[in-house]
Coordinates of C-alpha atoms and ligand atoms in Angstrom, one line a residue:
M1 CA 0.1 0.2 0.1
T2 CA 1.2 3.6 -0.7
I3 CA 0.3 6.4 1.1
F4 CA 0.6 9.7 -0.5
S5 CA 1.2 12.5 2.4
D6 CA 3.0 15.7 1.9
D7 CA 2.3 19.2 3.6
N8 CA 0.4 20.4 0.8
N9 CA -2.1 17.2 0.3
F10 CA -2.4 17.7 4.4
K11 CA -3.2 21.3 3.8
S12 CA -5.8 20.9 1.0
D13 CA -7.4 17.7 2.9
N14 CA -7.9 20.3 5.5
L15 CA -9.4 23.3 3.4
D16 CA -11.7 20.4 1.5
R17 CA -13.1 19.5 4.8
K18 CA -13.4 23.2 6.1
N19 CA -15.1 23.9 2.8
K20 CA -17.5 20.9 3.6
E21 CA -18.1 22.1 7.0
I22 CA -19.0 25.3 5.6
K23 CA -21.0 23.9 2.6
A24 CA -22.7 21.3 5.4
E25 CA -23.6 24.5 7.8
Q26 CA -25.1 26.5 4.8
N27 CA -27.3 23.7 3.8
D28 CA -28.7 23.3 7.5
F29 CA -29.3 27.2 7.5
D30 CA -31.0 26.8 3.9
K31 CA -33.0 23.8 5.1
S32 CA -34.2 25.6 8.3
F33 CA -35.3 28.5 6.1
E34 CA -37.2 26.7 3.6
N35 CA -38.7 24.6 6.3
N36 CA -40.1 28.1 8.1
I37 CA -41.4 29.3 4.8
R38 CA -43.1 26.0 3.1
P39 CA -46.7 25.8 2.6
K40 CA -48.4 23.3 4.7
S41 CA -51.6 22.6 2.4
F42 CA -53.0 23.1 -1.1
D43 CA -54.4 26.3 -0.6
E44 CA -50.7 27.8 0.7
Y45 CA -49.2 26.1 -2.3
I46 CA -48.4 28.4 -5.3
G47 CA -48.3 27.4 -9.0
Q48 CA -48.2 23.9 -10.7
S49 CA -52.1 24.5 -10.8
A50 CA -53.1 21.6 -13.4
L51 CA -50.5 19.2 -11.2
K52 CA -52.5 20.4 -8.1
G53 CA -56.1 19.5 -9.7
N54 CA -55.2 16.2 -10.4
L55 CA -53.8 15.7 -7.1
K56 CA -56.8 16.7 -5.5
I57 CA -58.9 14.5 -7.2
S58 CA -56.6 11.4 -6.6
I59 CA -56.6 12.3 -3.0
E60 CA -60.0 12.8 -2.6
A61 CA -60.6 9.4 -4.5
A62 CA -58.0 7.8 -2.2
K63 CA -59.6 8.8 0.8
K64 CA -62.8 7.8 0.0
R65 CA -62.0 4.1 -1.0
G66 CA -59.5 4.2 2.2
Q67 CA -56.9 3.3 0.1
V68 CA -53.3 4.8 -0.1
L69 CA -52.8 7.1 -2.4
D70 CA -50.7 5.7 -5.9
H71 CA -46.9 6.4 -6.1
L72 CA -46.0 9.2 -7.8
L73 CA -43.0 10.5 -9.5
F74 CA -42.2 14.2 -9.5
Y75 CA -39.5 15.3 -12.3
G76 CA -37.9 18.6 -13.4
P77 CA -35.5 21.0 -12.5
P78 CA -34.5 21.8 -8.8
G79 CA -36.0 24.5 -6.8
L80 CA -39.3 24.1 -8.2
G81 CA -40.9 22.6 -4.8
K82 CA -40.8 18.6 -5.3
T83 CA -40.2 18.3 -1.6
T84 CA -42.6 20.9 -0.7
L85 CA -45.3 19.0 -2.7
A86 CA -44.6 15.5 -1.3
G87 CA -45.1 17.4 2.6
V88 CA -48.3 19.1 1.5
I89 CA -49.9 15.5 -0.2
A90 CA -48.7 13.8 3.1
A91 CA -50.9 16.4 4.8
E92 CA -53.6 16.4 2.9
M93 CA -53.9 12.4 2.9
D94 CA -53.5 13.1 6.8
S95 CA -50.4 11.0 7.1
E96 CA -46.7 11.5 7.7
I97 CA -44.0 11.6 5.7
K98 CA -40.2 10.2 5.7
I99 CA -37.7 12.0 3.5
T100 CA -34.7 10.5 2.2
S101 CA -32.8 10.5 -0.9
A102 CA -31.2 7.8 -3.2
P103 CA -27.5 8.4 -2.1
A104 CA -28.3 7.8 1.7
L105 CA -29.8 4.4 0.8
E106 CA -26.6 2.6 -0.2
R107 CA -26.8 -0.7 1.2
P108 CA -29.8 -3.1 1.2
R109 CA -30.3 -2.5 4.9
D110 CA -31.1 1.2 4.5
I111 CA -34.1 0.7 2.4
I112 CA -35.1 -2.4 4.2
G113 CA -34.8 -0.5 7.5
I114 CA -36.9 2.5 6.1
L115 CA -39.6 0.4 4.7
M116 CA -39.9 -1.5 7.7
S117 CA -40.0 1.4 10.1
L118 CA -43.2 3.4 7.8
K119 CA -46.4 3.4 9.2
G120 CA -49.4 2.7 7.4
G121 CA -50.7 5.3 5.1
E122 CA -47.1 6.9 5.5
V123 CA -45.4 8.6 2.5
L124 CA -42.1 7.7 1.8
F125 CA -40.0 10.6 -0.1
I126 CA -37.2 9.4 -2.2
D127 CA -35.2 12.4 -3.6
E128 CA -32.9 11.8 -6.3
I129 CA -34.5 8.5 -7.1
H130 CA -32.6 7.9 -10.5
R131 CA -29.3 7.2 -8.3
L132 CA -31.0 4.5 -6.7
N133 CA -28.7 1.3 -6.8
K134 CA -29.7 -1.8 -8.8
I135 CA -29.9 -3.5 -5.3
A136 CA -32.0 -1.4 -3.5
E137 CA -34.7 -1.0 -6.7
E138 CA -35.0 -4.9 -6.5
I139 CA -36.1 -4.5 -3.2
L140 CA -38.2 -1.6 -3.4
Y141 CA -40.3 -3.2 -6.5
P142 CA -42.5 -5.9 -4.5
A143 CA -42.7 -3.6 -1.8
M144 CA -44.3 -1.0 -4.2
E145 CA -46.3 -3.6 -6.0
D146 CA -47.6 -5.5 -3.3
F147 CA -46.5 -4.1 0.1
Y148 CA -44.1 -7.3 1.0
L149 CA -40.2 -7.6 0.8
D150 CA -38.4 -11.1 -0.1
M151 CA -36.2 -11.6 2.6
T152 CA -33.2 -14.3 2.6
T153 CA -31.9 -16.5 5.7
G154 CA -29.3 -19.4 5.6
K155 CA -26.6 -20.3 3.5
A156 CA -26.6 -22.6 0.5
Q157 CA -29.0 -25.2 0.4
A158 CA -30.7 -24.0 3.6
L159 CA -31.4 -20.8 1.9
K160 CA -34.7 -19.5 2.5
T161 CA -36.5 -17.1 1.0
L162 CA -39.2 -15.0 3.5
R163 CA -42.2 -12.9 2.4
V164 CA -41.9 -10.0 5.0
P165 CA -45.2 -7.4 4.6
V166 CA -44.4 -4.1 5.1
P167 CA -47.1 -1.3 5.8
K168 CA -48.8 0.0 2.9
F169 CA -47.4 3.1 1.8
T170 CA -47.2 5.8 -1.0
L171 CA -43.7 6.4 -2.4
I172 CA -43.0 9.8 -3.9
G173 CA -39.8 9.8 -6.0
A174 CA -38.2 13.0 -7.2
T175 CA -35.8 13.5 -10.0
T176 CA -34.2 16.1 -12.1
K177 CA -33.8 13.3 -14.8
A178 CA -36.7 11.3 -15.4
G179 CA -34.8 9.4 -18.4
A180 CA -31.8 8.1 -16.3
L181 CA -34.6 6.1 -14.1
S182 CA -34.8 2.4 -15.1
G183 CA -37.9 1.3 -17.1
P184 CA -39.0 -1.1 -14.3
L185 CA -39.1 1.5 -11.8
R186 CA -40.7 4.2 -13.7
D187 CA -43.6 1.9 -14.6
R188 CA -44.0 1.3 -11.0
F189 CA -45.6 4.8 -10.4
G190 CA -49.0 5.2 -10.8
I191 CA -48.6 9.2 -11.6
I192 CA -45.7 10.9 -13.3
H193 CA -45.4 14.5 -13.5
R194 CA -43.2 17.4 -14.6
L195 CA -43.2 20.3 -12.6
E196 CA -42.9 23.4 -14.5
F197 CA -40.9 26.6 -14.4
Y198 CA -42.8 29.0 -12.4
S199 CA -44.4 32.3 -14.2
P200 CA -43.2 35.9 -12.7
T201 CA -47.0 36.2 -11.3
E202 CA -46.6 33.0 -9.4
L203 CA -43.3 34.0 -8.2
C204 CA -44.4 37.4 -7.2
A205 CA -47.1 35.4 -5.2
V206 CA -44.5 33.2 -3.6
I207 CA -42.0 36.3 -2.8
K208 CA -45.2 38.4 -1.2
R209 CA -46.2 35.1 0.7
T210 CA -42.7 34.6 2.4
A211 CA -41.9 38.3 3.0
S212 CA -45.3 38.4 5.3
I213 CA -44.1 35.0 7.0
L214 CA -40.9 36.8 7.4
N215 CA -42.4 40.2 8.4
F216 CA -40.5 41.9 5.5
K217 CA -42.2 44.8 4.3
I218 CA -42.2 44.6 0.6
E219 CA -44.1 46.8 -2.3
E220 CA -45.6 45.1 -5.3
E221 CA -42.9 46.5 -7.6
G222 CA -40.3 45.4 -5.2
A223 CA -41.8 41.5 -5.6
K224 CA -42.0 42.2 -9.2
A225 CA -38.5 42.9 -9.6
I226 CA -37.1 40.2 -7.5
A227 CA -39.8 37.5 -9.5
K228 CA -38.2 38.8 -13.1
R229 CA -35.0 37.8 -11.6
S230 CA -35.6 34.4 -10.1
R231 CA -35.1 32.2 -12.8
G232 CA -38.6 30.4 -12.5
T233 CA -37.6 28.9 -9.3
P234 CA -39.1 29.8 -5.9
R235 CA -36.0 28.5 -4.1
I236 CA -34.6 31.3 -6.0
A237 CA -36.9 33.8 -5.3
N238 CA -36.9 32.8 -1.6
R239 CA -33.0 33.1 -1.2
L240 CA -33.1 36.6 -3.1
V241 CA -36.0 38.0 -0.9
K242 CA -34.0 37.1 2.2
R243 CA -30.9 38.9 0.5
V244 CA -32.6 42.1 -0.6
A245 CA -34.2 42.4 2.5
D246 CA -30.8 42.5 4.1
Y247 CA -29.9 45.0 1.8
A248 CA -32.9 47.1 2.1
L249 CA -32.0 47.2 6.2
V250 CA -28.5 48.3 6.0
K251 CA -29.1 50.7 3.3
S252 CA -32.4 52.0 3.4
N253 CA -35.3 51.9 5.8
G254 CA -35.8 48.6 5.3
I255 CA -38.6 48.3 3.0
I256 CA -38.2 46.3 -0.3
N257 CA -39.6 48.8 -3.3
E258 CA -38.6 48.5 -7.0
E259 CA -35.5 50.6 -6.6
I260 CA -33.9 48.7 -3.9
A261 CA -34.4 45.6 -5.0
N262 CA -32.9 46.5 -8.5
Q263 CA -30.0 47.9 -6.4
A264 CA -29.6 44.6 -4.4
L265 CA -29.9 42.4 -7.3
D266 CA -27.2 44.3 -9.1
V267 CA -25.1 44.2 -6.4
L268 CA -25.6 40.4 -6.5
K269 CA -24.5 40.5 -9.8
I270 CA -27.7 38.6 -11.0
D271 CA -28.7 40.4 -14.6
E272 CA -32.3 41.3 -15.5
N273 CA -32.9 37.4 -17.0
G274 CA -32.0 36.3 -13.5
L275 CA -28.2 34.8 -14.9
D276 CA -25.7 34.7 -12.6
T277 CA -21.6 34.8 -12.5
T278 CA -21.5 31.3 -13.0
D279 CA -24.1 31.6 -15.9
R280 CA -22.5 34.2 -17.7
S281 CA -19.1 32.8 -17.3
L282 CA -20.4 29.2 -18.6
M283 CA -21.6 31.0 -21.8
R284 CA -18.2 33.2 -22.2
L285 CA -16.4 30.0 -21.8
I286 CA -18.2 28.3 -24.9
I287 CA -17.9 31.8 -27.0
E288 CA -14.3 33.0 -26.4
K289 CA -12.7 29.4 -25.7
Y290 CA -14.8 27.4 -28.3
D291 CA -16.0 29.7 -31.2
G292 CA -19.7 29.4 -29.7
G293 CA -19.7 25.6 -29.5
P294 CA -20.3 22.6 -29.4
V295 CA -18.3 21.7 -26.8
G296 CA -18.6 18.7 -24.1
I297 CA -20.3 19.2 -21.0
E298 CA -17.5 18.0 -19.1
T299 CA -15.0 20.2 -20.8
I300 CA -17.1 23.0 -19.9
A301 CA -17.5 21.5 -16.1
A302 CA -13.7 21.3 -15.9
A303 CA -13.0 24.7 -16.9
L304 CA -15.4 26.1 -14.4
G305 CA -14.1 23.9 -11.6
E306 CA -18.5 22.8 -11.2
D307 CA -19.1 18.8 -11.5
T308 CA -20.7 17.8 -14.5
R309 CA -24.3 17.4 -12.4
T310 CA -24.3 20.8 -10.8
I311 CA -24.2 22.0 -14.8
E312 CA -26.5 19.8 -16.0
D313 CA -29.1 20.3 -13.0
V314 CA -28.5 23.5 -11.8
Y315 CA -27.6 26.0 -14.2
E316 CA -28.5 24.4 -17.7
P317 CA -32.3 23.8 -17.6
Y318 CA -33.1 27.4 -17.4
L319 CA -30.4 28.5 -19.9
L320 CA -31.9 26.0 -22.2
Q321 CA -35.5 27.3 -21.7
E322 CA -34.4 30.6 -22.2
G323 CA -33.0 29.9 -25.4
L324 CA -29.7 31.3 -24.9
I325 CA -28.0 27.8 -25.0
Q326 CA -28.5 24.7 -27.2
R327 CA -28.1 21.2 -26.6
T328 CA -26.5 19.3 -29.8
P329 CA -25.2 15.7 -30.1
R330 CA -21.7 17.3 -30.3
G331 CA -22.6 19.4 -27.3
R332 CA -23.4 22.4 -26.1
K333 CA -23.5 25.8 -28.4
V334 CA -24.4 29.4 -27.5
S335 CA -27.4 30.6 -29.5
P336 CA -27.7 33.8 -31.4
Q337 CA -29.6 34.9 -28.5
G338 CA -27.3 33.8 -26.0
Y339 CA -24.7 36.2 -28.0
R340 CA -27.0 39.1 -27.9
H341 CA -27.8 38.6 -24.5
L342 CA -24.2 39.1 -23.4
G343 CA -23.5 41.7 -25.8
Y344 CA -21.3 40.0 -28.1
K345 CA -21.6 39.8 -32.0
Q346 CA -21.7 36.4 -33.4
N347 CA -18.8 35.5 -35.5
S348 CA -17.0 38.9 -35.2
N349 CA -14.0 37.3 -33.3
Q350 CA -16.3 37.0 -30.1
Q351 CA -15.6 40.4 -28.9
S352 CA -17.7 41.3 -26.2
L353 CA -19.3 44.9 -26.7
F354 CA -19.7 45.5 -23.3
D355 CA -18.5 44.1 -19.9
L356 CA -21.1 42.7 -17.9
Ligands
ADE1 N1 -42.3 28.3 -1.5 C1 -41.5 27.5 -2.1 N2 -42.6 26.7 -3.1 C2 -43.6 27.4 -3.0 C3 -45.1 27.3 -3.3 N3 -45.2 26.5 -4.6 N4 -46.2 28.1 -2.9 C4 -45.5 28.9 -1.8 N5 -44.3 29.1 -1.1 C5 -43.5 28.3 -1.7

């Protein structure tokens, strides 16, 4: 065995650990902030109206029959409220919810343990369900279909399979990549639904609701200004309203109006389309280093120091939906609209017209 250890490695390991700790603290803060403002019922939940309408019917029917709700799969970009919606569904079913994610279900005993711990009628929410491993998936199939687990005991000739019942439950799976789910797993969901980006009007309502829960004073035009730059995503809108409220308190009288909101968002370097510095760096990289593309996702991720999954799941969906970049079989390209947005003239040696 070779152990590589020099002072630099040690320092960078320590730095890595410190960064992870800071990230974990930030995540804890984000989680408790998100929990405080999470809607608890359909009446409080804004947006996704088609989905909400369908779910209300399914829930009422399940209650009338005295049955559990069919298993549900939600897919779509992060931050659109998949976990929030799962919590609302559990509450509307008058049941409880257990929340986990596929990477936490690495060993068979992780998934078996959680299934055995469920109470009858409970909702099990598995985030990033496309990352479930094959063994965990196979344990899940009979549990989803007929509410039992196949357990083996003993060895070789004495091997026995036992059918162990699990309480009836509703699985809600969430994924940013429906296409990465195996066919057999996808087929076991009764309801499959894509969550859509929010309209500025819906985001405005989310922002005003959050501001009122957190006791921030906000004007209609202030809420609209934040909504416009929230990339169709309530999670981003809620984060921005907090940052803008801090700015309003320090730089003004604490009231979020249009002018203060725009000033704060400019300071945060979020442009009029809601793009941040990483979005713009990604597009600039493709334009300046790769002649506008196409260029592979791994190359982009390495150049930006991000991992491919973050680029694919967090940054790309909105840039694609806004038509600023395009996905081709040979990689990503910046669209003519993307060039215009950054103030570049296409095919003129990628000269930026102004520095953003
Ligand atoms: N906060 C985050 N998502 C929300 C939603 N859809 N409705 C209300 N508040 C939210």
